[in-house]
PDB file of C-alpha atoms in Angstrom:
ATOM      1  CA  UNK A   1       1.761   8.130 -10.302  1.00 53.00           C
ATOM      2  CA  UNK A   2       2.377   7.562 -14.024  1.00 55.00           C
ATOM      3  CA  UNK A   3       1.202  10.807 -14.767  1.00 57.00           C
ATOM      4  CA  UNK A   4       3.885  12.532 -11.918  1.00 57.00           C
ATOM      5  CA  UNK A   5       6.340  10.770 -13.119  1.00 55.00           C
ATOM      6  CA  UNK A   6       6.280  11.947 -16.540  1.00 62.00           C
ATOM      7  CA  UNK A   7       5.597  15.572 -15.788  1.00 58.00           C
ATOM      8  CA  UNK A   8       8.681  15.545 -13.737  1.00 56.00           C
ATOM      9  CA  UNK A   9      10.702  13.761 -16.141  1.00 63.00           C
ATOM     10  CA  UNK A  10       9.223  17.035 -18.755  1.00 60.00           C
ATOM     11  CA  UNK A  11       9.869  19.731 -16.263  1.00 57.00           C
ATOM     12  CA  UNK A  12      13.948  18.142 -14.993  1.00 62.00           C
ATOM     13  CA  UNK A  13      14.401  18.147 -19.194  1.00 57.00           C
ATOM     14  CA  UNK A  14      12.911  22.258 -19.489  1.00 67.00           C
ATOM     15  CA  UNK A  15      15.052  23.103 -16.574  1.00 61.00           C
ATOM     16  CA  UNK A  16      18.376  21.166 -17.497  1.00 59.00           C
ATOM     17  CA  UNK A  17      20.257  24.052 -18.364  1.00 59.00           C
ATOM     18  CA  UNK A  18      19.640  25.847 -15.051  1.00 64.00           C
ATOM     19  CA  UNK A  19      20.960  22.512 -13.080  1.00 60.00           C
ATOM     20  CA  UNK A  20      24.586  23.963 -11.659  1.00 60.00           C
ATOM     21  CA  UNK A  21      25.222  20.802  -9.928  1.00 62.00           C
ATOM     22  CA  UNK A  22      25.268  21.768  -5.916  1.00 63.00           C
ATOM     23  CA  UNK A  23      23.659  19.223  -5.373  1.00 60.00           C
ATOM     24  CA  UNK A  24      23.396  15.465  -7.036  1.00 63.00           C
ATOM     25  CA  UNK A  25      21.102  14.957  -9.682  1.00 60.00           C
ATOM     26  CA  UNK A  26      18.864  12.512  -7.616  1.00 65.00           C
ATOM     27  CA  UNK A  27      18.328  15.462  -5.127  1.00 66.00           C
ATOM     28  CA  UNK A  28      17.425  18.126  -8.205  1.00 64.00           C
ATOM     29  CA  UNK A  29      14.757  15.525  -9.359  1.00 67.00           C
ATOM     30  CA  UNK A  30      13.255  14.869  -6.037  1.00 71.00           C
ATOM     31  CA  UNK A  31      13.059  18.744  -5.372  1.00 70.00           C
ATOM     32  CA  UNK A  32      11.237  18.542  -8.954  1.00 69.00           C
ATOM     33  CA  UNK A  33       9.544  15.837  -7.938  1.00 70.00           C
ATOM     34  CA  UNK A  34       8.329  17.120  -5.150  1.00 69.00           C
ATOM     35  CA  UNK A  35       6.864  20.116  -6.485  1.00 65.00           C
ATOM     36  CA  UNK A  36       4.917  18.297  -9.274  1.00 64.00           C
ATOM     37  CA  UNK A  37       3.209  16.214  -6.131  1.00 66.00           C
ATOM     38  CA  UNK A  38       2.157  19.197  -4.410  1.00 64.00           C
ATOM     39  CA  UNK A  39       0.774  20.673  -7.669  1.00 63.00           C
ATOM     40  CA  UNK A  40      -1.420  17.275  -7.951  1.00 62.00           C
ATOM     41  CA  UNK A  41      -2.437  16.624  -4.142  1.00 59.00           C
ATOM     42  CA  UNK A  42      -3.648  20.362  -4.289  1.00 56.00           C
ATOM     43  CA  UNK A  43      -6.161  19.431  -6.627  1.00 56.00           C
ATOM     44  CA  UNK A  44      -7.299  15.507  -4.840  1.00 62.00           C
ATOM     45  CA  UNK A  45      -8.972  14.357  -2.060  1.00 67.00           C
ATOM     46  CA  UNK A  46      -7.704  12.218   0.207  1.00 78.00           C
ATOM     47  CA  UNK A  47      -7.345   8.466  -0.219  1.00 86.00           C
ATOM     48  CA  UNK A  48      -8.345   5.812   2.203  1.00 90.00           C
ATOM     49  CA  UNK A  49      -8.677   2.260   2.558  1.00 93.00           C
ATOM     50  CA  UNK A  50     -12.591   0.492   3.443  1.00 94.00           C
ATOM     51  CA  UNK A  51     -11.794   0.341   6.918  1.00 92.00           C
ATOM     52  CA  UNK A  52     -11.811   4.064   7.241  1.00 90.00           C
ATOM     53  CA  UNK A  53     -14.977   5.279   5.635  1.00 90.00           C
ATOM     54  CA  UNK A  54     -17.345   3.533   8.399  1.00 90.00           C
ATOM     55  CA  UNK A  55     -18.350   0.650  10.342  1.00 94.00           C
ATOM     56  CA  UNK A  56     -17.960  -2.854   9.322  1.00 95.00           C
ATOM     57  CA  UNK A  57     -20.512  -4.308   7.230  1.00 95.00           C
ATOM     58  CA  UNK A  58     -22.149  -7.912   6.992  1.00 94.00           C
ATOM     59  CA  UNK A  59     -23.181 -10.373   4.500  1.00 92.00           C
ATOM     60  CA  UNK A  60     -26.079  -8.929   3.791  1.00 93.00           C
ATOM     61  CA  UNK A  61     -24.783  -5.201   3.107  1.00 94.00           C
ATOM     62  CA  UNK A  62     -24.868  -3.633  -0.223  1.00 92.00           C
ATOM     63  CA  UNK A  63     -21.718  -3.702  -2.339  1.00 91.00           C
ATOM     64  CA  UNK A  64     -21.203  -0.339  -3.054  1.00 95.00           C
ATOM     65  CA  UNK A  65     -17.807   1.019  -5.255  1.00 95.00           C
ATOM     66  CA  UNK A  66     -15.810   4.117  -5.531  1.00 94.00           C
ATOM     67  CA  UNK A  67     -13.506   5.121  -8.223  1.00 93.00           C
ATOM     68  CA  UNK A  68     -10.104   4.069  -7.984  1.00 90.00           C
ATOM     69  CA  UNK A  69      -8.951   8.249  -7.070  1.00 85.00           C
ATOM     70  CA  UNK A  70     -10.198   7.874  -3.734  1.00 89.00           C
ATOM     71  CA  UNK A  71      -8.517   4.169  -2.703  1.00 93.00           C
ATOM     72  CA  UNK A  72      -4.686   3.774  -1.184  1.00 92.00           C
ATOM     73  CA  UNK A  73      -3.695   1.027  -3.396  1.00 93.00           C
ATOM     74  CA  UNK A  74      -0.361  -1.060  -3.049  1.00 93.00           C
ATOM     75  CA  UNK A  75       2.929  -0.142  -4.098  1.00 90.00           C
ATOM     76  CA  UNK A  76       5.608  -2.293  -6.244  1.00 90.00           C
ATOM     77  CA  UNK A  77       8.556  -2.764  -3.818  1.00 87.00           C
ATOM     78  CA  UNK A  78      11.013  -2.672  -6.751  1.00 84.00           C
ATOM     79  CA  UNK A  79       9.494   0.935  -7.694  1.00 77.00           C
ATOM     80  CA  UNK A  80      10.252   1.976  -4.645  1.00 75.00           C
ATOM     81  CA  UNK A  81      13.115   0.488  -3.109  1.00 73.00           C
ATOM     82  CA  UNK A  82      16.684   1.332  -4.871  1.00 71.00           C
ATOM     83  CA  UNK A  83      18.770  -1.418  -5.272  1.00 70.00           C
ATOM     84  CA  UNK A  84      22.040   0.807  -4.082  1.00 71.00           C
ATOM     85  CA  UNK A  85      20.105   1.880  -0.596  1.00 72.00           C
ATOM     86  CA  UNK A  86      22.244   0.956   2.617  1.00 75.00           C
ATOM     87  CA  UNK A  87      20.238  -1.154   5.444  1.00 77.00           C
ATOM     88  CA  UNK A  88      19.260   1.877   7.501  1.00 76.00           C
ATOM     89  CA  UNK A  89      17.761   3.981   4.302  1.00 75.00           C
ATOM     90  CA  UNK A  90      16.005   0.751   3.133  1.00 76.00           C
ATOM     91  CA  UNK A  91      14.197   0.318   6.581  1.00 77.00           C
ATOM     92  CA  UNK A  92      13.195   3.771   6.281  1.00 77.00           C
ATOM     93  CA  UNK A  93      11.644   3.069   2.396  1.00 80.00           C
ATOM     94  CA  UNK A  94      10.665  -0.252   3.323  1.00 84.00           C
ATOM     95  CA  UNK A  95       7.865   1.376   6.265  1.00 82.00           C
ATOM     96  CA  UNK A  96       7.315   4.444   3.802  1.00 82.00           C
ATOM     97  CA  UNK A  97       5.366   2.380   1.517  1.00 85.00           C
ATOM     98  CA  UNK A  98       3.439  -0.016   4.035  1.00 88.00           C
ATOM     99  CA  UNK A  99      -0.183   0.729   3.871  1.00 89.00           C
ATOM    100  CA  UNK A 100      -1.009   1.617   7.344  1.00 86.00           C
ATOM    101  CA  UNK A 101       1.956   4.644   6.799  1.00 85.00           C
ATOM    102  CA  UNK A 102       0.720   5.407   3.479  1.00 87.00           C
ATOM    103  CA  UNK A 103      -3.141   6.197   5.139  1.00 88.00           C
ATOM    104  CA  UNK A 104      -1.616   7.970   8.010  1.00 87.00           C
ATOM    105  CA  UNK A 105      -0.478  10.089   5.535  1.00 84.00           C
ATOM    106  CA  UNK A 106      -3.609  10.817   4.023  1.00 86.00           C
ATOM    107  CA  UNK A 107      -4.448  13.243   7.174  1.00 86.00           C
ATOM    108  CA  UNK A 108      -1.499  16.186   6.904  1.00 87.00           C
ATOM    109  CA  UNK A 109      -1.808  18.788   4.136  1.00 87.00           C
ATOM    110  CA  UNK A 110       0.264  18.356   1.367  1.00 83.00           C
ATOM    111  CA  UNK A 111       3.009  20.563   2.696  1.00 84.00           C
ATOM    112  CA  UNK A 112       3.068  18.567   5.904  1.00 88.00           C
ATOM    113  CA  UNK A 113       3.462  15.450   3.787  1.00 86.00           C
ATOM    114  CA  UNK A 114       6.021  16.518   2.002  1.00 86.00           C
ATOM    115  CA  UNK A 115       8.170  17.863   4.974  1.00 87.00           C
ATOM    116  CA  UNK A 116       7.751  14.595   6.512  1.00 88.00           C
ATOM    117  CA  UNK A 117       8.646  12.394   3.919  1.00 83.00           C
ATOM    118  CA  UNK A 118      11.555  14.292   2.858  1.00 83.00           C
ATOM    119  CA  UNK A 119      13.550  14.462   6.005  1.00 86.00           C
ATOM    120  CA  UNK A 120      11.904  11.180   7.980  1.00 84.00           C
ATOM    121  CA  UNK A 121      12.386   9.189   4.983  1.00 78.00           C
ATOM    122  CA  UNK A 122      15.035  10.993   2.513  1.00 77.00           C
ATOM    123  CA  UNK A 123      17.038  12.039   5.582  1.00 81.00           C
ATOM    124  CA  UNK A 124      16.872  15.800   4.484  1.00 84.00           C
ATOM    125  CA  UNK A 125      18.004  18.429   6.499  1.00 88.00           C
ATOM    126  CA  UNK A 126      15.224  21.153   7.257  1.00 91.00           C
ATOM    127  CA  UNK A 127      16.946  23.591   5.325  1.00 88.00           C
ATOM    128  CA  UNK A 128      17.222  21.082   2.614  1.00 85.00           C
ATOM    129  CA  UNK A 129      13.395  20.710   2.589  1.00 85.00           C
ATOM    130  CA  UNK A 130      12.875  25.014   3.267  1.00 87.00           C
ATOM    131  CA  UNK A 131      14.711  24.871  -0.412  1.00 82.00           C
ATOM    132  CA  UNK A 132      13.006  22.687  -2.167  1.00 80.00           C
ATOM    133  CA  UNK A 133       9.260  23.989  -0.739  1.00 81.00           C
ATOM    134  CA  UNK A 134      10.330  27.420  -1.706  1.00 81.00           C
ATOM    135  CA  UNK A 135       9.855  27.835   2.462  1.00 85.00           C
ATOM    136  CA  UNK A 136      11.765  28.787   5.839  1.00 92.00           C
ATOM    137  CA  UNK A 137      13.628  26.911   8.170  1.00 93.00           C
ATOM    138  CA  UNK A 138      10.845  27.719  11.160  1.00 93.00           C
ATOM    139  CA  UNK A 139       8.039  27.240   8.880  1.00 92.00           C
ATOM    140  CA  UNK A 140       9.327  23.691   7.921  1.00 90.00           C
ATOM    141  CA  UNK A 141       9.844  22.977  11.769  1.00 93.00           C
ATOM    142  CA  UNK A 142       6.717  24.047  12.656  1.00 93.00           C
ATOM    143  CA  UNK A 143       5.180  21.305   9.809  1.00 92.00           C
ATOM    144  CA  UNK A 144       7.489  18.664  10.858  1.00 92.00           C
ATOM    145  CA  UNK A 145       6.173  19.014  14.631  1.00 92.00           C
ATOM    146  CA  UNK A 146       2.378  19.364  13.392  1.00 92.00           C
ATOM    147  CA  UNK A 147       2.592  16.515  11.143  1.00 91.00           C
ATOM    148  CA  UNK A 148       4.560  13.989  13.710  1.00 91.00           C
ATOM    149  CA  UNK A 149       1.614  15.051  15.955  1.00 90.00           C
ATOM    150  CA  UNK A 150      -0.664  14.122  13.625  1.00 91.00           C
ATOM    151  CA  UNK A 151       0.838  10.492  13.016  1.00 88.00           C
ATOM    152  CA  UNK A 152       1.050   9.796  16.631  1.00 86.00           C
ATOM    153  CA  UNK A 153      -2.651  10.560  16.966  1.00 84.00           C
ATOM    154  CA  UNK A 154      -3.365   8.271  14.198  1.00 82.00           C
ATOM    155  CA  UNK A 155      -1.176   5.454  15.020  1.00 77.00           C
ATOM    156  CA  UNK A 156      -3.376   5.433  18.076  1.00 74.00           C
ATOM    157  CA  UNK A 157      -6.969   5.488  16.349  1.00 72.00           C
ATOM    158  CA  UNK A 158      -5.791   2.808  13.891  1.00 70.00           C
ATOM    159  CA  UNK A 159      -5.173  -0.898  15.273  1.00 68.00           C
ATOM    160  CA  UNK A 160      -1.750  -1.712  15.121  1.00 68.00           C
ATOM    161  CA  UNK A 161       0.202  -3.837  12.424  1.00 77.00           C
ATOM    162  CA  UNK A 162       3.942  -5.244  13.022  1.00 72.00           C
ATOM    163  CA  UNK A 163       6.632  -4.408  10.667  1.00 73.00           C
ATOM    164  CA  UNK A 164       7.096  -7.400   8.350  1.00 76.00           C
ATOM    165  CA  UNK A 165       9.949  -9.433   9.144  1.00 74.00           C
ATOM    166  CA  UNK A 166      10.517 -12.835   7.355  1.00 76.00           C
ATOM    167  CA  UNK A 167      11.046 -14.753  10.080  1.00 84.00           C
ATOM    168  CA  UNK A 168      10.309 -18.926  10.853  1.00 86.00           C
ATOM    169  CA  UNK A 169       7.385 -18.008  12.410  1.00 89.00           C
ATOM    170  CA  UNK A 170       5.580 -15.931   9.639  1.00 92.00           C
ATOM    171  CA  UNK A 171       7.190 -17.868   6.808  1.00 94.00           C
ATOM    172  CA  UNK A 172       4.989 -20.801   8.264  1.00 95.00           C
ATOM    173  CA  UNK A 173       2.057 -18.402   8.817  1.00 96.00           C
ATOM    174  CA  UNK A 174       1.950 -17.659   5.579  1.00 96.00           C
ATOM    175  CA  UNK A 175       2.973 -21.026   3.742  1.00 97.00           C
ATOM    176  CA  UNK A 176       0.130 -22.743   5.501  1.00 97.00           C
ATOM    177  CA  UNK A 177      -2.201 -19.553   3.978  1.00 98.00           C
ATOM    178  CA  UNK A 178      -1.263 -20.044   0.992  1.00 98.00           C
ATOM    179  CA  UNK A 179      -1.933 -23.981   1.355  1.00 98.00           C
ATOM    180  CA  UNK A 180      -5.512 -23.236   3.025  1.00 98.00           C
ATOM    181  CA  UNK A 181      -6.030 -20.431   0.096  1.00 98.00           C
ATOM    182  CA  UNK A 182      -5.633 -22.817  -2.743  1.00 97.00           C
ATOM    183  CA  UNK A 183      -7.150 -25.558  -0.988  1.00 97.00           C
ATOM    184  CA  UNK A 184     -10.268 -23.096   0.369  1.00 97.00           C
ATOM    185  CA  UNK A 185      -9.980 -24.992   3.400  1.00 98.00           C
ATOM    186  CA  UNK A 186     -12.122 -21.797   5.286  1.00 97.00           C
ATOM    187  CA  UNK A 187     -11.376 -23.321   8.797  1.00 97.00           C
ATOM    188  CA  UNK A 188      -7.739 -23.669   8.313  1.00 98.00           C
ATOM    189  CA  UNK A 189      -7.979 -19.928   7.118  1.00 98.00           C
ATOM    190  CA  UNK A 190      -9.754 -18.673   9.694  1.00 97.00           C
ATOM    191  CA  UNK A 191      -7.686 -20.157  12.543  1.00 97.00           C
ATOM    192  CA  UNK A 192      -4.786 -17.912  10.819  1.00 97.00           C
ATOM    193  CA  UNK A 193      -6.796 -14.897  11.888  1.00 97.00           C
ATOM    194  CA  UNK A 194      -6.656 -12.216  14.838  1.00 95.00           C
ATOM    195  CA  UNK A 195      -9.439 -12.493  16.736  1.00 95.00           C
ATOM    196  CA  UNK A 196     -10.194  -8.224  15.327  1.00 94.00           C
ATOM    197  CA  UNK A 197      -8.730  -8.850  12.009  1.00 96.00           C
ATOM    198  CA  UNK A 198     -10.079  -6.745   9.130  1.00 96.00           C
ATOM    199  CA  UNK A 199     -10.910  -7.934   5.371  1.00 97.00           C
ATOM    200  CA  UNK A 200     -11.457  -5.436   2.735  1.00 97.00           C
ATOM    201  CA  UNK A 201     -11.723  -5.647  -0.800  1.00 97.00           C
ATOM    202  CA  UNK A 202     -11.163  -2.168  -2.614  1.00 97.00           C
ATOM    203  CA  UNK A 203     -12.948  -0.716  -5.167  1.00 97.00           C
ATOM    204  CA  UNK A 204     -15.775  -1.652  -2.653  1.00 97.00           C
ATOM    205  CA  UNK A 205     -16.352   0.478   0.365  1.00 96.00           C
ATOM    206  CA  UNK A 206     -18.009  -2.731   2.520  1.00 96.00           C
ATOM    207  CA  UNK A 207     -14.719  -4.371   4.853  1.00 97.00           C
ATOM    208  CA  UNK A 208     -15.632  -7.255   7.031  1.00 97.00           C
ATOM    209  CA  UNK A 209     -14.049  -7.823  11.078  1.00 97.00           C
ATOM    210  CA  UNK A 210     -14.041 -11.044  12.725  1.00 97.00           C
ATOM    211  CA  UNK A 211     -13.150 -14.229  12.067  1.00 97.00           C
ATOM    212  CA  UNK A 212     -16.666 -15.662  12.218  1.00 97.00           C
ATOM    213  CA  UNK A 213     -17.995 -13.114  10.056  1.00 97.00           C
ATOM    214  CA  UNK A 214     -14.819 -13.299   7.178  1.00 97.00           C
ATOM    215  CA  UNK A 215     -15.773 -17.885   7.680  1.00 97.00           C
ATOM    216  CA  UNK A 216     -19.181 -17.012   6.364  1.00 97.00           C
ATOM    217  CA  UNK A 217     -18.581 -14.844   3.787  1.00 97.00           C
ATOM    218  CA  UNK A 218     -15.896 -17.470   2.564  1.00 97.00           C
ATOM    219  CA  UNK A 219     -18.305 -19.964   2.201  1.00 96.00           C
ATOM    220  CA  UNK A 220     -20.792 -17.489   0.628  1.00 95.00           C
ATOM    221  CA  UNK A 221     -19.786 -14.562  -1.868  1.00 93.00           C
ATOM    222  CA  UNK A 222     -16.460 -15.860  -1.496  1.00 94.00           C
ATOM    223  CA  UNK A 223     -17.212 -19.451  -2.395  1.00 94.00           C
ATOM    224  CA  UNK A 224     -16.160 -18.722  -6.093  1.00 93.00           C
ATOM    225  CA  UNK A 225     -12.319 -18.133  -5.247  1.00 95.00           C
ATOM    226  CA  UNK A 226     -12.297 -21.866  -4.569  1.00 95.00           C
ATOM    227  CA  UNK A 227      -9.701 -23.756  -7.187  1.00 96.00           C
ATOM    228  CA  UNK A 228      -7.599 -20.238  -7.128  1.00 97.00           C
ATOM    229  CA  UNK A 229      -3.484 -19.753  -7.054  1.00 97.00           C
ATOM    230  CA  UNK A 230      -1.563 -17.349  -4.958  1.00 98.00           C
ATOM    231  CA  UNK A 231       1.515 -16.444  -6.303  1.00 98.00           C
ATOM    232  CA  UNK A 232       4.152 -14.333  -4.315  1.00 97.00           C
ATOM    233  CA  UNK A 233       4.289 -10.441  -5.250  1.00 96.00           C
ATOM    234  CA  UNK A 234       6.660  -7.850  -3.306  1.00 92.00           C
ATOM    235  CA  UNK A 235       3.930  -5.176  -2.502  1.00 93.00           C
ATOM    236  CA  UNK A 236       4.197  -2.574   0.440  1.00 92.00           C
ATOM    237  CA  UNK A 237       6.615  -3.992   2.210  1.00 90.00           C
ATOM    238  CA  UNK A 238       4.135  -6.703   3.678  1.00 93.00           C
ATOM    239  CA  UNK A 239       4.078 -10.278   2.601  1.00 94.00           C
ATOM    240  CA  UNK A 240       1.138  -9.908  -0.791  1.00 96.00           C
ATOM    241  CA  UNK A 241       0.111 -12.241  -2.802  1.00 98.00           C
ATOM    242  CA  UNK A 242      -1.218 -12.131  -6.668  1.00 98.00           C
ATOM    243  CA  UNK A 243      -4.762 -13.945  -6.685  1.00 98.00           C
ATOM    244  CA  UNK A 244      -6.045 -15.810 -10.137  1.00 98.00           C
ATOM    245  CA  UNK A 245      -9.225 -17.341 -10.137  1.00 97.00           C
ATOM    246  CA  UNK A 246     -10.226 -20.344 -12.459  1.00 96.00           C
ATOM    247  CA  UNK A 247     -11.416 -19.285 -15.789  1.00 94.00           C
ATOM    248  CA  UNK A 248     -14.284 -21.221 -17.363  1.00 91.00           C
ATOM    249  CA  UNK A 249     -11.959 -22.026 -20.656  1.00 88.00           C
ATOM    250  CA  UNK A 250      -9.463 -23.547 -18.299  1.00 91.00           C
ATOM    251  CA  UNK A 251      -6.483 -22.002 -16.455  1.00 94.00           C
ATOM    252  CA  UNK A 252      -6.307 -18.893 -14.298  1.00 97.00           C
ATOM    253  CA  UNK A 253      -7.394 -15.302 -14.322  1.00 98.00           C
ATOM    254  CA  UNK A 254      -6.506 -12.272 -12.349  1.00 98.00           C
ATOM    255  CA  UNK A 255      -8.681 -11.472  -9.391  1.00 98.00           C
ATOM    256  CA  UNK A 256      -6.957  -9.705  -6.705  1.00 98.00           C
ATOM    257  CA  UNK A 257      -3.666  -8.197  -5.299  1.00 98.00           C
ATOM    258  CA  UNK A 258      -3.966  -9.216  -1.568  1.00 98.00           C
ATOM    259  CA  UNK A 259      -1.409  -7.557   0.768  1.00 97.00           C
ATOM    260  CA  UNK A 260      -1.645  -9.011   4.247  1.00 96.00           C
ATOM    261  CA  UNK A 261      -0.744  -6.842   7.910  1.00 94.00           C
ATOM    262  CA  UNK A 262       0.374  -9.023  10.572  1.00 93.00           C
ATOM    263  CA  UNK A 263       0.363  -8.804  14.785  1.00 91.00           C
ATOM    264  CA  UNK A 264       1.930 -11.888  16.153  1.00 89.00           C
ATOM    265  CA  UNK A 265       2.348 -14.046  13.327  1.00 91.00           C
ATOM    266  CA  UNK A 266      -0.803 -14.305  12.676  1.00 94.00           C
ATOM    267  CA  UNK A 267      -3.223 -12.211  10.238  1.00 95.00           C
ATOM    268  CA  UNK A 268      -4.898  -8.913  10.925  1.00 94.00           C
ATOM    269  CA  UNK A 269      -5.538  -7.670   7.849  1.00 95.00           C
ATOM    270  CA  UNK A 270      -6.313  -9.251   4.868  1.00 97.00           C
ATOM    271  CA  UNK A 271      -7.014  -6.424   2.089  1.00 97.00           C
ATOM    272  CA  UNK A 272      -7.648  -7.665  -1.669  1.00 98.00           C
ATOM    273  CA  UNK A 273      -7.187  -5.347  -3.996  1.00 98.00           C
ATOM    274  CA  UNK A 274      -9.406  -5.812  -7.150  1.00 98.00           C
ATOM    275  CA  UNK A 275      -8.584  -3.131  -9.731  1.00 96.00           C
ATOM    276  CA  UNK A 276      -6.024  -6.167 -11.155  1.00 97.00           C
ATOM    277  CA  UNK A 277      -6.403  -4.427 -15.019  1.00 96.00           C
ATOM    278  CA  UNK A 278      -4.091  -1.320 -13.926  1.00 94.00           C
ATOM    279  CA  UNK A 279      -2.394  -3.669 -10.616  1.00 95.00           C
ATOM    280  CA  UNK A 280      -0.962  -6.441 -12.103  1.00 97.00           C
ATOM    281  CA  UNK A 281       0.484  -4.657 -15.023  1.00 95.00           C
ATOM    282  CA  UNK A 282       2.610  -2.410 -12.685  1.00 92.00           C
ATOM    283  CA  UNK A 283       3.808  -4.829 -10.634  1.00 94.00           C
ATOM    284  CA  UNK A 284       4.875  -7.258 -13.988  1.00 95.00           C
ATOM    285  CA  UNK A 285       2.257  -9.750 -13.157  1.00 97.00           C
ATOM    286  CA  UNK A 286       0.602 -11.498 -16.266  1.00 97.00           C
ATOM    287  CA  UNK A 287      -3.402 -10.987 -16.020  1.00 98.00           C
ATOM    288  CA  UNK A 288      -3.833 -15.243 -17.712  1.00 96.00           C
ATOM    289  CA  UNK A 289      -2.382 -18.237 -16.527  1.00 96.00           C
ATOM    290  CA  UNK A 290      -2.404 -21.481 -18.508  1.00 94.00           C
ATOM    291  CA  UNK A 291      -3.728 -24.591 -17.284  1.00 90.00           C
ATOM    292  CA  UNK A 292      -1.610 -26.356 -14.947  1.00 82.00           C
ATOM    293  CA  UNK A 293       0.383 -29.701 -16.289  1.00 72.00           C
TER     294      UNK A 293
END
């Protein structure tokens, strides 16, 4: 994303002179923008999260890792959500960036993707979109249709997550997960659960479903996030949490960036994202606490 955003940034400054101002500037640099993500998805595979690459796994299974190209990973909500966007655009933004969208996405060709994003999202008009994809008006309609067809089959494959809305119910849900987090109090935990919900723990490919299967490996492998702190993070539009694990020298070190999917008010996915090195840093999180007065 880094890398995008400073190629477009190059290319907008090459190209100033030929801006004639028809449109705003924010619409010239998503055209440009555009354009440099098309060059890059042309060359990358798709990205997925665990649940996605085969069954569920078990205690005993292997811990195998890919490299961080081929994982979804979360997205900073103050990236991605302008401060200036009405209520309507920000709903729109707001699901854009939730991870169960973001890995729909991964199935339609980069064209597709675009096309959808721009006009479902952007609220472009097709011939907006036939502009900046250097396309037609049919050929963008016939994308839009393909690629809606594609989400709908996927939204039915996938199990289903609610749109996070802080309401009393889930801002007890998660309070008392935090409380049972910090505490490692694995019961409490696991009566937060769905009785399908889904852990996974990118960069490795194992993810875990059931709450009697997620209660063992809590008191196993996951015995050593016992003594950790959660601390709140604004991450895909779902309620996400910053994990720091004791450090032997005292205080608290990064662990994980877990972004939780709800049904209910209660948890069906609970996905902890390890790469913290390259996480935190994006999302202004320190990778140390101190010790706690």
């Amino acid at each position: 994303a880094d890398d995008a955003v400073q190629e477009t940034m190059v290319r907008a400054w090459r190209g100033l002179a030929r801006f004639e101002g028809r449109s705003s500037l924010r619409t010239w640099l998503t055209r440009i923008a555009t354009r440099v993500c098309l060059d890059a998805l042309g060359s990358r595979g798709r990205r997925a999260l665990p649940r996605e690459l085969g069954a569920a796994g078990t205690l005993e299974s292997p811990l195998e890792s890919l490299p961080a190209s081929r994982w979804i990973e979360p997205i900073a909500e103050a990236a991605a959500l302008p401060g200036d966007a009405d209520p309507a655009e920000a709903l729109e933004l707001r699901e854009s960036i939730r991870l169960a969208f973001v890995a729909a996405l991964q199935h339609l060709p980069p064209r597709q993707r675009a096309a959808l994003l721009l006009t479902e999202v952007l609220g472009w008009t097709a011939a907006e979109v036939a502009e900046a994809l250097d396309s037609s008006v049919p050929a963008i309609n016939s994308a839009l249709q393909r690629a809606r067809q594609t989400m709908a089959s996927r939204r039915e494959q996938v199990p289903a997550f609610d749109d996070f809305v802080a309401t009393t119910g889930t801002d007890s849900l998660l309070e008392r997960y935090v409380a049972a987090f910090e505490r490692h109090d694995v019961d409490a935990l696991v009566g937060l659960l769905c009785d399908d919900v889904i852990m996974s723990m990118p960069p490795y490919t194992l993810w875990l479903r059931g709450p009697a299967t997620i209660h063992d490996w809590l008191h196993g492998p996951g015995i050593h996030c016992r003594g950790s702190r959660l601390l709140p993070v604004a991450a895909s539009a779902s309620p996400a949490f910053a994990q720091y694990r004791p450090a032997p020298e005292g205080g608290h070190r990064a662990w994980a960036l877990i972004v939780l999917e709800l049904r209910e008010e209660r948890i069906a996915a609970w996905n902890a994202f390890l790469a913290v090195e390259t996480l935190f840093p994006r999302f202004g999180l320190d990778l140390e606490l101190p010790p706690q007065k």
